Coordinates of C-alpha atoms in Angstrom, one line a residue:
X1 CA 0.0 0.0 0.0
X2 CA 2.9 2.4 0.8
X3 CA 4.4 1.7 -2.6
X4 CA 1.0 2.6 -4.3
X5 CA 0.8 5.8 -2.2
X6 CA 4.4 6.8 -3.1
X7 CA 3.8 6.3 -6.8
X8 CA 0.5 8.3 -6.7
X9 CA 2.2 11.1 -4.8
X10 CA 5.1 11.2 -7.3
X11 CA 2.7 11.3 -10.2
X12 CA 0.7 14.2 -8.6
X13 CA 3.9 16.1 -8.0
X14 CA 5.1 15.6 -11.5
X15 CA 1.7 16.7 -12.9
X16 CA 1.7 19.8 -10.7
X17 CA 5.3 20.8 -11.7
X18 CA 4.5 20.2 -15.4
X19 CA 1.3 22.2 -15.1
X20 CA 3.0 25.0 -13.2
X21 CA 5.8 25.4 -15.7
X22 CA 3.4 25.3 -18.6
X23 CA 1.4 28.1 -17.1
X24 CA 4.5 30.1 -16.5
X25 CA 5.7 29.5 -20.0
X26 CA 8.8 27.7 -18.9
X27 CA 10.3 24.6 -20.6
X28 CA 10.3 21.5 -18.5
X29 CA 13.6 19.7 -19.0
X30 CA 14.3 16.1 -17.9
X31 CA 16.8 15.9 -15.0
X32 CA 19.4 14.4 -17.4
X33 CA 19.3 17.5 -19.6
X34 CA 19.7 20.1 -16.8
X35 CA 22.8 22.2 -17.1
X36 CA 25.7 21.1 -14.8
X37 CA 25.3 24.3 -12.7
X38 CA 21.7 23.4 -11.9
X39 CA 22.5 19.9 -10.6
X40 CA 25.6 20.6 -8.6
X41 CA 27.7 23.7 -7.9
X42 CA 31.3 23.4 -9.0
X43 CA 34.0 24.6 -6.6
X44 CA 35.2 28.1 -7.2
X45 CA 38.7 28.2 -8.9
X46 CA 41.5 29.4 -6.6
X47 CA 42.2 32.4 -8.8
X48 CA 38.7 33.7 -8.2
X49 CA 39.1 33.6 -4.4
X50 CA 40.5 36.2 -2.1
X51 CA 41.3 36.5 1.6
X52 CA 39.4 39.4 3.1
X53 CA 40.5 40.9 6.4
X54 CA 38.3 43.4 8.2
X55 CA 37.8 44.9 11.6
X56 CA 34.2 44.0 12.3
X57 CA 32.7 45.5 15.4
X58 CA 36.2 46.0 16.8
X59 CA 37.3 42.5 16.1
X60 CA 39.7 41.4 13.4
X61 CA 38.0 38.9 11.1
X62 CA 39.3 37.0 8.1
X63 CA 37.4 35.0 5.5
X64 CA 38.3 33.3 2.2
X65 CA 35.6 34.2 -0.3
X66 CA 34.7 34.3 -3.9
X67 CA 35.6 37.6 -5.4
X68 CA 32.0 38.2 -6.3
X69 CA 30.8 37.9 -2.7
X70 CA 29.0 41.0 -1.5
X71 CA 29.8 42.6 1.9
X72 CA 26.3 41.6 3.0
X73 CA 26.9 37.9 2.2
X74 CA 30.3 38.0 3.8
X75 CA 28.8 39.3 7.1
X76 CA 25.8 36.9 7.1
X77 CA 27.1 33.7 5.5
X78 CA 30.8 33.8 6.4
X79 CA 31.1 35.8 9.6
X80 CA 27.8 34.6 11.2
X81 CA 26.4 38.1 11.7
X82 CA 22.8 37.8 10.6
X83 CA 21.6 41.0 12.1
X84 CA 22.2 42.8 8.9
X85 CA 19.2 41.9 6.8
X86 CA 18.9 41.0 3.2
X87 CA 15.8 42.8 1.8
X88 CA 15.7 43.7 -1.9
X89 CA 19.4 42.8 -2.6
X90 CA 19.3 45.8 -5.0
X91 CA 20.2 48.7 -2.8
X92 CA 16.6 50.0 -2.7
X93 CA 15.4 49.2 0.8
X94 CA 18.3 49.9 3.1
X95 CA 17.7 46.8 5.2
X96 CA 21.4 45.9 4.8
X97 CA 22.8 49.3 5.9
X98 CA 26.1 49.0 7.8
X99 CA 28.8 51.5 8.7
X100 CA 32.1 51.2 6.8
X101 CA 34.8 53.5 8.2
X102 CA 31.9 55.4 9.9
X103 CA 30.0 55.9 6.6
X104 CA 26.7 54.2 5.9
X105 CA 26.8 51.7 3.1
X106 CA 24.3 49.4 1.5
X107 CA 26.2 46.1 2.1
X108 CA 24.3 44.3 -0.8
X109 CA 25.7 46.7 -3.4
X110 CA 29.4 46.5 -2.6
X111 CA 31.9 43.6 -2.9
X112 CA 33.7 42.4 0.2
X113 CA 37.1 42.5 -1.5
X114 CA 36.7 46.3 -2.0
X115 CA 36.9 46.8 1.8
X116 CA 40.2 45.2 2.7
X117 CA 41.3 46.5 6.1
X118 CA 38.2 48.6 6.6
X119 CA 36.3 49.1 9.9
X120 CA 32.8 47.7 9.6
X121 CA 30.1 48.2 12.2
X122 CA 27.0 46.1 12.2
X123 CA 23.9 46.2 14.4
X124 CA 25.6 43.6 16.6
X125 CA 28.4 46.0 17.4
X126 CA 26.4 49.0 18.6
X127 CA 25.5 47.9 22.1
X128 CA 28.1 47.8 24.9
X129 CA 27.4 44.5 26.7
X130 CA 23.9 44.8 28.1
X131 CA 23.8 48.6 27.6
X132 CA 22.0 49.5 24.3
X133 CA 23.2 52.2 22.0
X134 CA 21.1 55.4 22.8
X135 CA 19.4 55.1 19.4
X136 CA 18.5 51.5 20.0
X137 CA 16.9 52.5 23.3
X138 CA 15.1 55.4 21.6
X139 CA 13.6 53.0 19.0
X140 CA 12.1 51.1 22.0
X141 CA 11.0 54.3 23.8
X142 CA 9.2 55.6 20.7
X143 CA 8.0 52.3 19.4
X144 CA 9.9 52.8 16.2
X145 CA 9.5 49.3 14.9
X146 CA 6.7 46.8 14.2
X147 CA 7.8 43.6 12.4
X148 CA 11.4 44.6 13.1
X149 CA 12.9 43.4 9.8
X150 CA 14.1 46.8 8.6
X151 CA 15.1 47.9 12.1
X152 CA 18.8 47.0 12.0
X153 CA 19.2 49.0 8.8
X154 CA 17.1 51.9 10.1
X155 CA 19.2 52.1 13.3
X156 CA 22.5 51.9 11.5
X157 CA 21.4 54.6 9.1
X158 CA 20.0 56.7 11.9
X159 CA 23.4 56.5 13.8
X160 CA 25.1 57.8 10.6
X161 CA 22.4 60.5 10.1
X162 CA 23.1 61.9 13.6
X163 CA 26.9 61.7 13.1
X164 CA 26.5 63.6 9.8
X165 CA 24.6 66.3 11.4
X166 CA 21.4 65.9 9.4
X167 CA 19.0 66.3 12.3
X168 CA 18.2 70.0 12.2
X169 CA 14.4 69.3 11.7
X170 CA 12.1 66.4 11.3
X171 CA 11.9 67.1 7.6
X172 CA 15.7 66.9 7.3
X173 CA 15.7 63.6 9.2
X174 CA 13.1 62.2 6.8
X175 CA 15.1 63.4 3.8
X176 CA 18.3 61.8 5.0
X177 CA 16.6 58.6 6.1
X178 CA 14.6 58.2 2.8
X179 CA 16.9 55.4 1.6
X180 CA 15.6 53.1 4.4
X181 CA 12.1 51.7 3.8
X182 CA 9.7 50.5 6.4
X183 CA 6.9 48.3 5.0
X184 CA 5.0 48.6 8.3
X185 CA 5.0 52.4 8.1
X186 CA 6.7 53.3 11.4
X187 CA 8.3 56.4 9.9
X188 CA 6.9 59.0 12.3
X189 CA 8.2 57.0 15.3
X190 CA 11.6 56.4 13.7
X191 CA 12.0 60.1 13.1
X192 CA 11.1 60.7 16.8
X193 CA 13.7 58.2 17.9
X194 CA 16.4 59.9 15.9
X195 CA 15.3 63.3 16.9
X196 CA 15.4 62.4 20.6
X197 CA 18.9 60.8 20.3
X198 CA 20.3 63.7 18.4
X199 CA 19.1 66.1 21.1
X200 CA 20.6 64.1 23.9
X201 CA 24.0 63.5 22.1

């Protein structure tokens, strides 16, 4: 009975996949005709690898990566720092904002190898032990987050916004934070958090 069930399940899955690709207008290739890259990833040639050394959150870190690896993927996949979020992966949402030598950068748009020896600060590096960074605390005080996915990028960009001196008015803060999107629409509270932190700095 289990064999009959397995065969029926496989048939239904195949029918579903075939129907789905037909609707999408995609060709359905047998597994033996798939390109080699689709069936197994080949190892990266040694001449396409680089050793990247960075000071991340005050700690010297080293990783051997493909030259095409973004700073975002280096942080998340190689250095185990998942606080920096991957949103659009096109530099449009700001979820991956980090500080590189104290300047805000969309980590998805820049290659890791371009920042050899740089100082990188991620959301994990803002707090001092149990003591939150003042802007992190202000986000809590002003309820500047809802789902929280964009929050690390918002906070990192906000820290830079304050350091850059772009906090003269709420309108100025909004302008200089416009590269960071919040799908939940917590903008008013985010601006309040940055405004408070700037006044107390």
